[in-house]
PDB file of C-alpha atoms in Angstrom:
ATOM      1  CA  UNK A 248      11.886 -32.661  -1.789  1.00 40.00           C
ATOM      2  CA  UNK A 249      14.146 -29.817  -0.023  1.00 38.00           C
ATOM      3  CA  UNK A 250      16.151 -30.167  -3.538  1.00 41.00           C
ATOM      4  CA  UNK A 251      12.865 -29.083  -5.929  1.00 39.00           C
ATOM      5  CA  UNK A 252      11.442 -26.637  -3.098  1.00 42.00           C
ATOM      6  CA  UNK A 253      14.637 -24.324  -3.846  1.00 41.00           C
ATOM      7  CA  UNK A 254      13.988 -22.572  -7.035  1.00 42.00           C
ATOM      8  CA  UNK A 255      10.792 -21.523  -5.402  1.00 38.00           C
ATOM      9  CA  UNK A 256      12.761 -20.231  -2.322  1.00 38.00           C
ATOM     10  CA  UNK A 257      14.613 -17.879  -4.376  1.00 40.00           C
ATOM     11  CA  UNK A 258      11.994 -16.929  -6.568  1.00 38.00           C
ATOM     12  CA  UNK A 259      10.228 -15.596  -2.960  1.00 37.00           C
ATOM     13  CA  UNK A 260      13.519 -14.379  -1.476  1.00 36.00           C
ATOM     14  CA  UNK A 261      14.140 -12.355  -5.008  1.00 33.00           C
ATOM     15  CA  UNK A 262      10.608 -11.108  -5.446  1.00 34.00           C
ATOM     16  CA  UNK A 263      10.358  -9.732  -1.398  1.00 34.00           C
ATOM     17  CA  UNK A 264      13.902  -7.648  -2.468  1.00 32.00           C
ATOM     18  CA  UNK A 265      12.238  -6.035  -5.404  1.00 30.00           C
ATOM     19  CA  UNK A 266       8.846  -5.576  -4.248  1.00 33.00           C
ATOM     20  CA  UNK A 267       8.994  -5.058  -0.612  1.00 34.00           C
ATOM     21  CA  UNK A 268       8.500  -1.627   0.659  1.00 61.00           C
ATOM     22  CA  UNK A 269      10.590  -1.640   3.826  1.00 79.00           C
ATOM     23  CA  UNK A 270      14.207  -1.976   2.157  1.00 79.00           C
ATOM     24  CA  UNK A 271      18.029  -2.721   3.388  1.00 78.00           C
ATOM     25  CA  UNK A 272      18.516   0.936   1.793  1.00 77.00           C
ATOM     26  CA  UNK A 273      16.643   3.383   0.212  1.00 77.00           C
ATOM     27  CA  UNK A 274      18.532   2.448  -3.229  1.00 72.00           C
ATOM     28  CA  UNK A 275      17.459  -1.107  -3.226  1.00 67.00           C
ATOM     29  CA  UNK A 276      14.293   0.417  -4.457  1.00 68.00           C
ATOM     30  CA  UNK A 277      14.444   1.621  -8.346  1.00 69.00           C
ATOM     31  CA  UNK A 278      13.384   5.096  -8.293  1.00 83.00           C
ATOM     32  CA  UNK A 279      13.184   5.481  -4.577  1.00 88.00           C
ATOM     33  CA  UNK A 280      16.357   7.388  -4.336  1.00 92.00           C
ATOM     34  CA  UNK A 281      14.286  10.150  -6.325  1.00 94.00           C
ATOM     35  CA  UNK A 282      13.446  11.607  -3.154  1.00 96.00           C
ATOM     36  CA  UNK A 283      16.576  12.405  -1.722  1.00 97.00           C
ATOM     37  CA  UNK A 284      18.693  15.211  -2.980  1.00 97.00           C
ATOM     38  CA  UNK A 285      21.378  13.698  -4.886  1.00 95.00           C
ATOM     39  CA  UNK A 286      19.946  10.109  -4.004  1.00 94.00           C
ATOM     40  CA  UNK A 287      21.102  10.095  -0.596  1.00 95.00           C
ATOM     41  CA  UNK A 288      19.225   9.452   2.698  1.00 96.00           C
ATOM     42  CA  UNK A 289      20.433  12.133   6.079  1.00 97.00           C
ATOM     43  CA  UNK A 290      23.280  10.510   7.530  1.00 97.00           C
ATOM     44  CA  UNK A 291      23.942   9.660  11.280  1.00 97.00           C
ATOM     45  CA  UNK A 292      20.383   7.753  12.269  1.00 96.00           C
ATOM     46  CA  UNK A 293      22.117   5.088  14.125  1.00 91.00           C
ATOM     47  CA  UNK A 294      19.498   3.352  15.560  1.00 92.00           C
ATOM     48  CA  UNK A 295      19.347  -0.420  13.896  1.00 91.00           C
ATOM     49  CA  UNK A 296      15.796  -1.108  14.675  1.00 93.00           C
ATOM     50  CA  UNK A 297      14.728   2.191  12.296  1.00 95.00           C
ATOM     51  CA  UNK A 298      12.850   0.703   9.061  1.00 94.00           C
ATOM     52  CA  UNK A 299      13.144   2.420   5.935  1.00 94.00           C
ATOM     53  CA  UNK A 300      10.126   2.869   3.687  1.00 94.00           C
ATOM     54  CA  UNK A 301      10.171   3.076   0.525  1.00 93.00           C
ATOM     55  CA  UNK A 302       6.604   4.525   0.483  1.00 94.00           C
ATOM     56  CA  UNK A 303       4.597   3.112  -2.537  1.00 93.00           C
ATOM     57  CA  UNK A 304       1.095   3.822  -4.324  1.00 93.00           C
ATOM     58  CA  UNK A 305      -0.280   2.406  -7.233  1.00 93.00           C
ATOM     59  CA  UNK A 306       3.326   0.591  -7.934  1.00 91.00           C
ATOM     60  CA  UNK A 307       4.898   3.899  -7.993  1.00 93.00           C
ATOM     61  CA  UNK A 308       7.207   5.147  -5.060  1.00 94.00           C
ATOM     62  CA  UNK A 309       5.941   8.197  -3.476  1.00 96.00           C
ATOM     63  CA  UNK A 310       8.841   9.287  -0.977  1.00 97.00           C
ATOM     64  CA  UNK A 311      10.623   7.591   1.837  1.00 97.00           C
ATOM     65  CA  UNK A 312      10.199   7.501   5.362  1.00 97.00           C
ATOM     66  CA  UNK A 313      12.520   6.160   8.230  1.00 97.00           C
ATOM     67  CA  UNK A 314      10.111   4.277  10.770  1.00 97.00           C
ATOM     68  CA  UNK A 315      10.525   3.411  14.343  1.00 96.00           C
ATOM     69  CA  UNK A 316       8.609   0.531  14.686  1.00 94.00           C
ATOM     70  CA  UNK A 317       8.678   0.842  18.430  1.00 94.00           C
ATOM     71  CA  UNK A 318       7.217   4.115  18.750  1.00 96.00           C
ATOM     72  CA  UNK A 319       4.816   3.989  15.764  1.00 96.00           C
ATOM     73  CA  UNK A 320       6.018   6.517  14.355  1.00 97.00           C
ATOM     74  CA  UNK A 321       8.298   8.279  11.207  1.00 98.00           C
ATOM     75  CA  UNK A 322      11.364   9.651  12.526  1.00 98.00           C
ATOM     76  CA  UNK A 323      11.482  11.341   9.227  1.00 98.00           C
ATOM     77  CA  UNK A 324       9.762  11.594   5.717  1.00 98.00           C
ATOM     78  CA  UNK A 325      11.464  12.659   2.694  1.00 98.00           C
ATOM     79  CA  UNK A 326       9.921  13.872  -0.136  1.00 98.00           C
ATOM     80  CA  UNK A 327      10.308  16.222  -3.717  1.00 98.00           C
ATOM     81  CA  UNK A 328       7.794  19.474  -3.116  1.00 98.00           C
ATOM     82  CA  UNK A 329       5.644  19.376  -6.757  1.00 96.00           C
ATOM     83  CA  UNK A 330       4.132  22.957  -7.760  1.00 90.00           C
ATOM     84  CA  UNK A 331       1.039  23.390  -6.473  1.00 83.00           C
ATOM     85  CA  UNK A 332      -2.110  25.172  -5.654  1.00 80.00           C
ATOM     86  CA  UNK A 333      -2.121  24.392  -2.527  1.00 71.00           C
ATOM     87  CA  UNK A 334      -6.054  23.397  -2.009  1.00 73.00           C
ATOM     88  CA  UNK A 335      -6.272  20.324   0.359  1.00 67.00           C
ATOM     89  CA  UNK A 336      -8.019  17.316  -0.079  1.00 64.00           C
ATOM     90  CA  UNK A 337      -9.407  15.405   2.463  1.00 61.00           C
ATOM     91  CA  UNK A 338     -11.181  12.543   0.784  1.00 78.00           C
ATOM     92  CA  UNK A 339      -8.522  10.231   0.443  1.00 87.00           C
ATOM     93  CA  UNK A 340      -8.639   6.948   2.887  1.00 89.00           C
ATOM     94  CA  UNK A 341      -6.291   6.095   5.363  1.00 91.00           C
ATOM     95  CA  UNK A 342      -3.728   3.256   4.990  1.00 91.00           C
ATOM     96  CA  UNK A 343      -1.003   0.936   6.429  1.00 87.00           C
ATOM     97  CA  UNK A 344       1.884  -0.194   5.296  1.00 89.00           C
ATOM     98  CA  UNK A 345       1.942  -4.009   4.912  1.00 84.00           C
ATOM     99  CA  UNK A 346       5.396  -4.682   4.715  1.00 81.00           C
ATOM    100  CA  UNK A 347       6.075  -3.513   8.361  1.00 84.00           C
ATOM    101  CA  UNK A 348       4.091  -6.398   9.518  1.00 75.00           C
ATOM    102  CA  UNK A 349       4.730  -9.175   6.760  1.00 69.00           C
ATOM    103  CA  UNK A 350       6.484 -10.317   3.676  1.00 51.00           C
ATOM    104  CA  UNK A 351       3.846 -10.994   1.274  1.00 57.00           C
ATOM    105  CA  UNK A 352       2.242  -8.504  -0.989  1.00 60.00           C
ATOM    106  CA  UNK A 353       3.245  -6.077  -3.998  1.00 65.00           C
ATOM    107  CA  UNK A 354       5.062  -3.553  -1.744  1.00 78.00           C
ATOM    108  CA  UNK A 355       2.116  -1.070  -2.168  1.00 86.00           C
ATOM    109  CA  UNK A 356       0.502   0.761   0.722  1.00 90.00           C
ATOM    110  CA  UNK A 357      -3.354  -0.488   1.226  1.00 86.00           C
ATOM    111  CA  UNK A 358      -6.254   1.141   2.955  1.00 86.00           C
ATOM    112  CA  UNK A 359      -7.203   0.029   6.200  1.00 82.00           C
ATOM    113  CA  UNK A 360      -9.486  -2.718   6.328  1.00 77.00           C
ATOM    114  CA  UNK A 361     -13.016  -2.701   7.970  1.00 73.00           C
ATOM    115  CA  UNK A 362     -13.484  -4.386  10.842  1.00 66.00           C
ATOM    116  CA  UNK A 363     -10.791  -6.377  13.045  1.00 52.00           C
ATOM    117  CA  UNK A 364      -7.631  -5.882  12.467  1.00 58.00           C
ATOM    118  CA  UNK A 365      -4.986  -8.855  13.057  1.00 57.00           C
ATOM    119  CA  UNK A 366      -2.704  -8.006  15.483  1.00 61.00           C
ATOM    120  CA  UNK A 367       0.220  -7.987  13.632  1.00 68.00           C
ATOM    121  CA  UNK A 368      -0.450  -4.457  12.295  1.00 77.00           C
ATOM    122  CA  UNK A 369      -1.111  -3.195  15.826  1.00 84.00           C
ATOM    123  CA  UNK A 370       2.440  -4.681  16.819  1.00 84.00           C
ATOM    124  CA  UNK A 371       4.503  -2.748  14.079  1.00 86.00           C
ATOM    125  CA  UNK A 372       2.370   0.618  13.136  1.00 92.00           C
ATOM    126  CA  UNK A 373      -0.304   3.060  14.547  1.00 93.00           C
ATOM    127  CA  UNK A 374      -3.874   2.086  13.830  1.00 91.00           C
ATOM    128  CA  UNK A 375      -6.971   4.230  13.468  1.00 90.00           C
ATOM    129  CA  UNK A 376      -7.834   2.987  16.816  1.00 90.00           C
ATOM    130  CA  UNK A 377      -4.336   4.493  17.863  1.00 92.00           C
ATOM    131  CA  UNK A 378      -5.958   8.238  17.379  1.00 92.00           C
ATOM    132  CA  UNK A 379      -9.998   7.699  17.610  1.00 89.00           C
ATOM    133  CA  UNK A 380      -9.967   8.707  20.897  1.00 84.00           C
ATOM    134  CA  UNK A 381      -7.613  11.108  21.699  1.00 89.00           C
ATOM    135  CA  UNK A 382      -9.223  14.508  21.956  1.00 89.00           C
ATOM    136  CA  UNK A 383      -5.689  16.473  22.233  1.00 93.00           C
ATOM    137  CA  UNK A 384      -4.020  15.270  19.062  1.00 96.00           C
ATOM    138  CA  UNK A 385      -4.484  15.051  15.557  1.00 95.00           C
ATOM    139  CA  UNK A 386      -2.988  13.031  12.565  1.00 96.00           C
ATOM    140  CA  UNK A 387      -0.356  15.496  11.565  1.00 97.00           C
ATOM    141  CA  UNK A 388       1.792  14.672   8.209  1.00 97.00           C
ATOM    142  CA  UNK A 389       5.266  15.149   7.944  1.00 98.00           C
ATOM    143  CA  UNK A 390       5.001  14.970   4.198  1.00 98.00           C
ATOM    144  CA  UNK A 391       1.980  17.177   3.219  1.00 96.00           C
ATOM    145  CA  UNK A 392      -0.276  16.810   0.917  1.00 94.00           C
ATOM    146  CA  UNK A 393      -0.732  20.664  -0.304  1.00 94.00           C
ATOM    147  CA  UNK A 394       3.343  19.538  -1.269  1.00 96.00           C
ATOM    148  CA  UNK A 395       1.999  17.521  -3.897  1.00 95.00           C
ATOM    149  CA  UNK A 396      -0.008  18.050  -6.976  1.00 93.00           C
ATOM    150  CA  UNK A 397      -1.008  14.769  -8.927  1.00 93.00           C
ATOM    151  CA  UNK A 398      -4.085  12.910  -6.843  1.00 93.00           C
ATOM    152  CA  UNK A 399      -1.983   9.780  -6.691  1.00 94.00           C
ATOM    153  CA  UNK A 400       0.873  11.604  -5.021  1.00 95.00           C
ATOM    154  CA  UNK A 401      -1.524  13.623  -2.346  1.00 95.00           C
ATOM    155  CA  UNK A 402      -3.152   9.956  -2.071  1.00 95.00           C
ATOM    156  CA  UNK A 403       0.171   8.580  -1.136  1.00 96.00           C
ATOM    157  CA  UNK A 404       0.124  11.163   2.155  1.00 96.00           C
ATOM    158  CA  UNK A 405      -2.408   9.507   4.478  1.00 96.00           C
ATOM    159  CA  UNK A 406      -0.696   6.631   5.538  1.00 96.00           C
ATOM    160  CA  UNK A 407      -0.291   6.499   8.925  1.00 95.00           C
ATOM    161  CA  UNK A 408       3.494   5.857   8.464  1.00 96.00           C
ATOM    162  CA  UNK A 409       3.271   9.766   7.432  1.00 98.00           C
ATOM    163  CA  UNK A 410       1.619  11.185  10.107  1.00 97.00           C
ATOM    164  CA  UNK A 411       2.411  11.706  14.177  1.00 98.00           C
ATOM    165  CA  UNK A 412       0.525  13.014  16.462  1.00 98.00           C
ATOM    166  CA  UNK A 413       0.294  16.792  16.951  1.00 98.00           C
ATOM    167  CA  UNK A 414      -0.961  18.929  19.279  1.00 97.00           C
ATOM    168  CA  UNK A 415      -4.622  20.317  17.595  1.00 96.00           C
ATOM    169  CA  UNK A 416      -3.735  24.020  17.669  1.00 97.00           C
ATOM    170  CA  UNK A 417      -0.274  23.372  16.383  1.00 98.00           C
ATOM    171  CA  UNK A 418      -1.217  21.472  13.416  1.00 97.00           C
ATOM    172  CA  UNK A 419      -3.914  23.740  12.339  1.00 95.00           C
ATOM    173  CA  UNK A 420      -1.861  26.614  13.293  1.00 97.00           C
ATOM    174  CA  UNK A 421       2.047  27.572  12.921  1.00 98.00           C
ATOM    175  CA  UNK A 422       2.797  24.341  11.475  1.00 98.00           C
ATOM    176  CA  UNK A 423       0.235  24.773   8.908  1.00 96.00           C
ATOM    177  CA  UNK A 424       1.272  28.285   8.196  1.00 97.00           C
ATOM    178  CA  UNK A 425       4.655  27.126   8.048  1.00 98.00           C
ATOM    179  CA  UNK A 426       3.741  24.796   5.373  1.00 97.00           C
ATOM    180  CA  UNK A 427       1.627  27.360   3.170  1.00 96.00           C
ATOM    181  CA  UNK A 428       5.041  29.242   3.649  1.00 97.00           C
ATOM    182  CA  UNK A 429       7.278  26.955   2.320  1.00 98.00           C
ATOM    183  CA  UNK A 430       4.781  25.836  -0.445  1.00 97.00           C
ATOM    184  CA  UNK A 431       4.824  29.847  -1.562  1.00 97.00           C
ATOM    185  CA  UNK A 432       8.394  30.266  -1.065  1.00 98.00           C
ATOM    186  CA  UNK A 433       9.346  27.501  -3.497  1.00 98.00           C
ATOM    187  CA  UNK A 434       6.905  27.624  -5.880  1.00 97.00           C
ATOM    188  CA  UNK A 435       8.079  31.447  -6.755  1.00 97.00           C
ATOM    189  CA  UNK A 436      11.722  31.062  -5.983  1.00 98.00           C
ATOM    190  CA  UNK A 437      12.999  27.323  -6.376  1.00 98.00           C
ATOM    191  CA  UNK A 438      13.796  27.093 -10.335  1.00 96.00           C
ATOM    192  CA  UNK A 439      15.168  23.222  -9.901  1.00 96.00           C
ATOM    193  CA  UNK A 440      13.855  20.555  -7.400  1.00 97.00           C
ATOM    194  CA  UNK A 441      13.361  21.029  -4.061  1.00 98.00           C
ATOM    195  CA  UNK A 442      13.942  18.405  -1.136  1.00 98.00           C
ATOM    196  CA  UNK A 443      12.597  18.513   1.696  1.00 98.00           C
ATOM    197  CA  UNK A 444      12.686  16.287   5.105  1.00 98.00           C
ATOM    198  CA  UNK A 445      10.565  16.777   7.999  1.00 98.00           C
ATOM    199  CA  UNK A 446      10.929  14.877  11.125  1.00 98.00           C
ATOM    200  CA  UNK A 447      10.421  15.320  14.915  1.00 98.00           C
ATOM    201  CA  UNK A 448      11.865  14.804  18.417  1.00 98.00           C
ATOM    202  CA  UNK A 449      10.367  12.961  21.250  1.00 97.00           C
ATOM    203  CA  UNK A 450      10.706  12.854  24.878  1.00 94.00           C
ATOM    204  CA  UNK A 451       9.367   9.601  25.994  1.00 91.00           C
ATOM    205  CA  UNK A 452       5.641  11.164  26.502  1.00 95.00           C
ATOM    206  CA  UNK A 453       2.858   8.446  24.148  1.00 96.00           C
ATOM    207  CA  UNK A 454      -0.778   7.920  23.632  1.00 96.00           C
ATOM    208  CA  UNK A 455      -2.130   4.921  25.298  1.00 93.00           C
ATOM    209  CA  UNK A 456      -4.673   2.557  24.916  1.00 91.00           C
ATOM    210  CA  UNK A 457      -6.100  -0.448  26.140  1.00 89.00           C
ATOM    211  CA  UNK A 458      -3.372   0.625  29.062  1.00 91.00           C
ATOM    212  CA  UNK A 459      -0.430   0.116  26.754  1.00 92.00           C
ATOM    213  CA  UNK A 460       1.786   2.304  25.345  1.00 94.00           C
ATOM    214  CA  UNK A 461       0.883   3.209  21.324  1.00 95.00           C
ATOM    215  CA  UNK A 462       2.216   6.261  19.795  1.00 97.00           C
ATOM    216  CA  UNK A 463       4.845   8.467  20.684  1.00 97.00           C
ATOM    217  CA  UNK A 464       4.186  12.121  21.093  1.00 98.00           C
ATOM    218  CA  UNK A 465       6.528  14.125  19.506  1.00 98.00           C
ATOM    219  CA  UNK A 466       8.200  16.892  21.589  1.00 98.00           C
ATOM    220  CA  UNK A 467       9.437  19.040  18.332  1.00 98.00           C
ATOM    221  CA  UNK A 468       8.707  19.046  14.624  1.00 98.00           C
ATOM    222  CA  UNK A 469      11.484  19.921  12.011  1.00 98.00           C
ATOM    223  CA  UNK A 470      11.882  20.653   8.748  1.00 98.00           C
ATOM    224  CA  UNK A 471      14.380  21.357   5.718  1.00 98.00           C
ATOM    225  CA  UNK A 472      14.322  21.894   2.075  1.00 98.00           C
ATOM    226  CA  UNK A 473      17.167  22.495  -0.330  1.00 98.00           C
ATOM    227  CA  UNK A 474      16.718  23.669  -3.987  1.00 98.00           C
ATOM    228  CA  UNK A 475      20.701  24.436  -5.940  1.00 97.00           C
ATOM    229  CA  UNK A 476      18.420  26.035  -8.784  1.00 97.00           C
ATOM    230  CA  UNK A 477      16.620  28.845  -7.354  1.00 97.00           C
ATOM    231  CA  UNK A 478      16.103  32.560  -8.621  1.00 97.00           C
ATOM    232  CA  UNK A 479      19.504  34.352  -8.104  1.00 95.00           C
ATOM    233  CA  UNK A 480      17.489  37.715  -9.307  1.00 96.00           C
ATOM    234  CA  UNK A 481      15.332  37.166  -5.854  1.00 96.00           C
ATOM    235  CA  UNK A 482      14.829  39.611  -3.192  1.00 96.00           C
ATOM    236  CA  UNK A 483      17.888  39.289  -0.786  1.00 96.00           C
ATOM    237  CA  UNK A 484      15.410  38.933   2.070  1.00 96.00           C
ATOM    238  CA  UNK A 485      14.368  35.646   0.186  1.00 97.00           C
ATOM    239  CA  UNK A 486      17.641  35.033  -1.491  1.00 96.00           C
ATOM    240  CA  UNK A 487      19.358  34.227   1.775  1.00 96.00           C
ATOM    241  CA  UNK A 488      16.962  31.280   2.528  1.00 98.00           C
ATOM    242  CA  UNK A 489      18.647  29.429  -0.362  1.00 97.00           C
ATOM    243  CA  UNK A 490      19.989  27.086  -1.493  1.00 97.00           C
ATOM    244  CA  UNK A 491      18.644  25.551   1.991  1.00 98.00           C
ATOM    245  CA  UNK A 492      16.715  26.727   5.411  1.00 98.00           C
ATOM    246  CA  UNK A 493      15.692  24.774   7.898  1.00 98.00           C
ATOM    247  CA  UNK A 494      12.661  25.006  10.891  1.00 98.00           C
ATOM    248  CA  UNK A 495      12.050  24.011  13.948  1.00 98.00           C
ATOM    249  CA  UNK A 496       9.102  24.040  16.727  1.00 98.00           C
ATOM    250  CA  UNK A 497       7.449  22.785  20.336  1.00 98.00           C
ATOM    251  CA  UNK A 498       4.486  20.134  19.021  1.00 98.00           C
ATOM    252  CA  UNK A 499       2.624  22.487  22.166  1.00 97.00           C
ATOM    253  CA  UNK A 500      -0.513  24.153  22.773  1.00 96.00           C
ATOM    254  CA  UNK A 501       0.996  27.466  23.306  1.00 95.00           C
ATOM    255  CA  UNK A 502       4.943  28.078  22.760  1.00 96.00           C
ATOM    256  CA  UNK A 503       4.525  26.791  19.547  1.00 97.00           C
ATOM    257  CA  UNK A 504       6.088  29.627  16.990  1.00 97.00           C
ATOM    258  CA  UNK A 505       7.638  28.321  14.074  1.00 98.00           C
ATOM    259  CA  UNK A 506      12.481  29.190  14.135  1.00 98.00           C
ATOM    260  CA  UNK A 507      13.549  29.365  11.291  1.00 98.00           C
ATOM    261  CA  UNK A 508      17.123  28.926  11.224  1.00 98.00           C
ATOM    262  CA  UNK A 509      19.960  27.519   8.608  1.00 98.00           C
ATOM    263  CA  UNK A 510      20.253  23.920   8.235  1.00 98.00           C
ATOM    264  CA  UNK A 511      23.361  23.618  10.280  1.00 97.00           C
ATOM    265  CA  UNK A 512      21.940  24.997  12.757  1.00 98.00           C
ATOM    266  CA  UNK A 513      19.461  23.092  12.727  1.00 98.00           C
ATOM    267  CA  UNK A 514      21.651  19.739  12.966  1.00 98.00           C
ATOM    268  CA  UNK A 515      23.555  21.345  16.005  1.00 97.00           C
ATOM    269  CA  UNK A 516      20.057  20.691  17.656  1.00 98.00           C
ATOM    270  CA  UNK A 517      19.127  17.511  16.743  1.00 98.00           C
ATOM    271  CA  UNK A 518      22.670  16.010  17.562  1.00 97.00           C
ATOM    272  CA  UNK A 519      21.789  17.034  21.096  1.00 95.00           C
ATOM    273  CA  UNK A 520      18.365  15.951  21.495  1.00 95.00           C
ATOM    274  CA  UNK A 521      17.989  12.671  18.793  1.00 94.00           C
ATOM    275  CA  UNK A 522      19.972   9.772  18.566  1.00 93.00           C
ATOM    276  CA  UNK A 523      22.042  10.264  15.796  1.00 95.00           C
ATOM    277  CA  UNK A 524      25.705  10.356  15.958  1.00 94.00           C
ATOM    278  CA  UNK A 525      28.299  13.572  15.278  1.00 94.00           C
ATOM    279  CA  UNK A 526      28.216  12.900  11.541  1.00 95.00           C
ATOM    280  CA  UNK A 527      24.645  14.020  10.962  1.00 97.00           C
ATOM    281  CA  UNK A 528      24.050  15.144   7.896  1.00 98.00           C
ATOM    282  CA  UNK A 529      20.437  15.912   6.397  1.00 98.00           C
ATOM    283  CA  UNK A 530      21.532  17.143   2.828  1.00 98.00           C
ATOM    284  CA  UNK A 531      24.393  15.216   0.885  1.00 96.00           C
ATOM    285  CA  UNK A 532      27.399  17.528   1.156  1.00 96.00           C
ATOM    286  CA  UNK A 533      25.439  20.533   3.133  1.00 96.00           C
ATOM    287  CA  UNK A 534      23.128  21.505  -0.229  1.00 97.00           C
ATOM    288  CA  UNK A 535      26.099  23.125  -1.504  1.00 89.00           C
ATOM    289  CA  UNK A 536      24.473  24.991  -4.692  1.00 67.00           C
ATOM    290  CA  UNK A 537      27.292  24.839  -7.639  1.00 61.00           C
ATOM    291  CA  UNK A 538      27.462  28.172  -8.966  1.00 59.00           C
ATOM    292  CA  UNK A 539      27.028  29.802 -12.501  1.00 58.00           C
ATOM    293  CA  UNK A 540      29.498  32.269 -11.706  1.00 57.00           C
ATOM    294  CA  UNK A 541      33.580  31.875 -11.450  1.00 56.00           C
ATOM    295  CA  UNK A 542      34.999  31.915  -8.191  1.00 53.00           C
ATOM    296  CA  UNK A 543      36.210  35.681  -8.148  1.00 56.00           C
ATOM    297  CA  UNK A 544      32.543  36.821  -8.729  1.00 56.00           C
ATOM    298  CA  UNK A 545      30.957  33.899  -6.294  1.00 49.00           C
ATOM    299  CA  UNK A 546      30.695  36.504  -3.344  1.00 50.00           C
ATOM    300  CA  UNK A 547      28.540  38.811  -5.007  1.00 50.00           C
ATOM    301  CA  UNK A 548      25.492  36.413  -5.668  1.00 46.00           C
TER     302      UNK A 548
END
């Protein structure tokens, strides 16, 4: 009986590896890679119990996330910034991802259910429930939707996988300014693709409910983007935040003013306040743009 049962066995095992959204590596995935500048995921997250998404809608991946199941929260979301008017929408519904909690499925992100919710979700994500009644905090994205353009893509956003908790005046404030920013700065200056990661810090600080622990609060929020095929005729003002730039700022009520700083400098910080190890790395070999020019003429761009 074991004999015949095999054939299905493997048929499961296979279809799990090629349809499940939480992946061995972000290239197990095809087209998942896509993401990440030259298919590569920031190197030094050490932390084995991290989950990486592969973050799917309408059996298309979106972007990819690294998840900490035991905080409830993206470490980071990676994603390609698409051209865009920036107008928000706010219709889309909320979702989970499935494949943090179980093995069966297509790999796609769904739309929370209505009424109960089997506790298996609760034990591996944030839930609705997670933010209904905290007055302080709002569902903050660390991939944005005004980053994307096609409805499925901006749809793809509002998972909860996406989002942390941020301090009300921060999100609707420097971080959001921030954001319009970047979306400005890249659709006028970034020629190529642009990648960007955003992540955050924490501290050990988390919303509770029902007495338990839920959701971490992030201390800091961070961001970086690198585009190799930007507009060497720029302003130098704007030409020095290329190829890459980075950000960084307190998820706080007041204190909260976006720094802007290079991407190296932004890794110095994180290697001292997130567990990663010395070989951190968020862009593969630093964003190092290739240049039209020949070497003799290189310093003048």
């Amino acid at each position: 009986m074991e004999i015949l049962q095999l054939p299905l066995v493997c048929a499961l095992i296979i279809s799990s590896l090629t349809s499940a959204t939480v992946v061995q590596d972000f290239n197990h995935v095809e087209r998942c890679k896509d993401s990440l500048y030259m298919g590569t995921p920031p190197r030094g997250f050490v932390d084995t119990k991290l989950k990486k998404i592969c973050q799917r809608y309408a059996d298309k991946p979106r972007y990819v996330t690294l998840y900490d199941p035991s905080k409830r929260i993206p470490v980071y979301s990676a994603y390609t910034f698409k051209k865009t008017e920036g107008d928000r929408r706010v219709d889309y519904p909320w979702m989970y991802e499935p494949q943090l909690a179980e093995l069966d499925g297509n790999g796609n992100m769904l739309p929370f259910p209505t009424g109960y919710l089997h506790m298996k979700f609760e034990d591996s994500q944030a839930v609705l429930d997670d933010y209904s009644d905290v007055v302080l905090y709002e569902r903050g994205h660390l991939n944005p939707d005004q980053h994307q353009s096609s409805p499925h893509d901006r749809a793809a956003t509002y998972t909860l996988t996406n989002v942390v908790p941020e301090i009300r005046e921060f999100n609707i404030g420097p971080w959001r300014e921030y954001e319009e920013r970047i979306r400005v700065r890249l659709n006028n200056f970034c020629r190529g693709t642009a990648y960007i990661v955003t992540g955050v810090t924490t501290r050990g600080n988390m919303i509770r409910r029902n007495n338990q622990n839920r959701v971490a609060i992030p201390e800091d929020v961070w961001s970086a983007y690198c585009c190799t095929e930007y507009d060497r005729n720029a302003p130098h003002d704007v030409r020095v935040l290329f190829p890459s730039h980075g950000a960084l700022a307190k998820n706080a009520k007041e204190g909260n003013s976006i720094h802007e700083m290079t991407v190296l400098e932004l890794e110095m910080f994180l290697r001292n306040n997130i567990e990663v190890d010395t070989n951190l790395q968020i862009f593969y070999d630093n964003c190092v743009s290739p240049s039209p020019l020949p070497l003799y003429l290189q310093h003048t761009i």
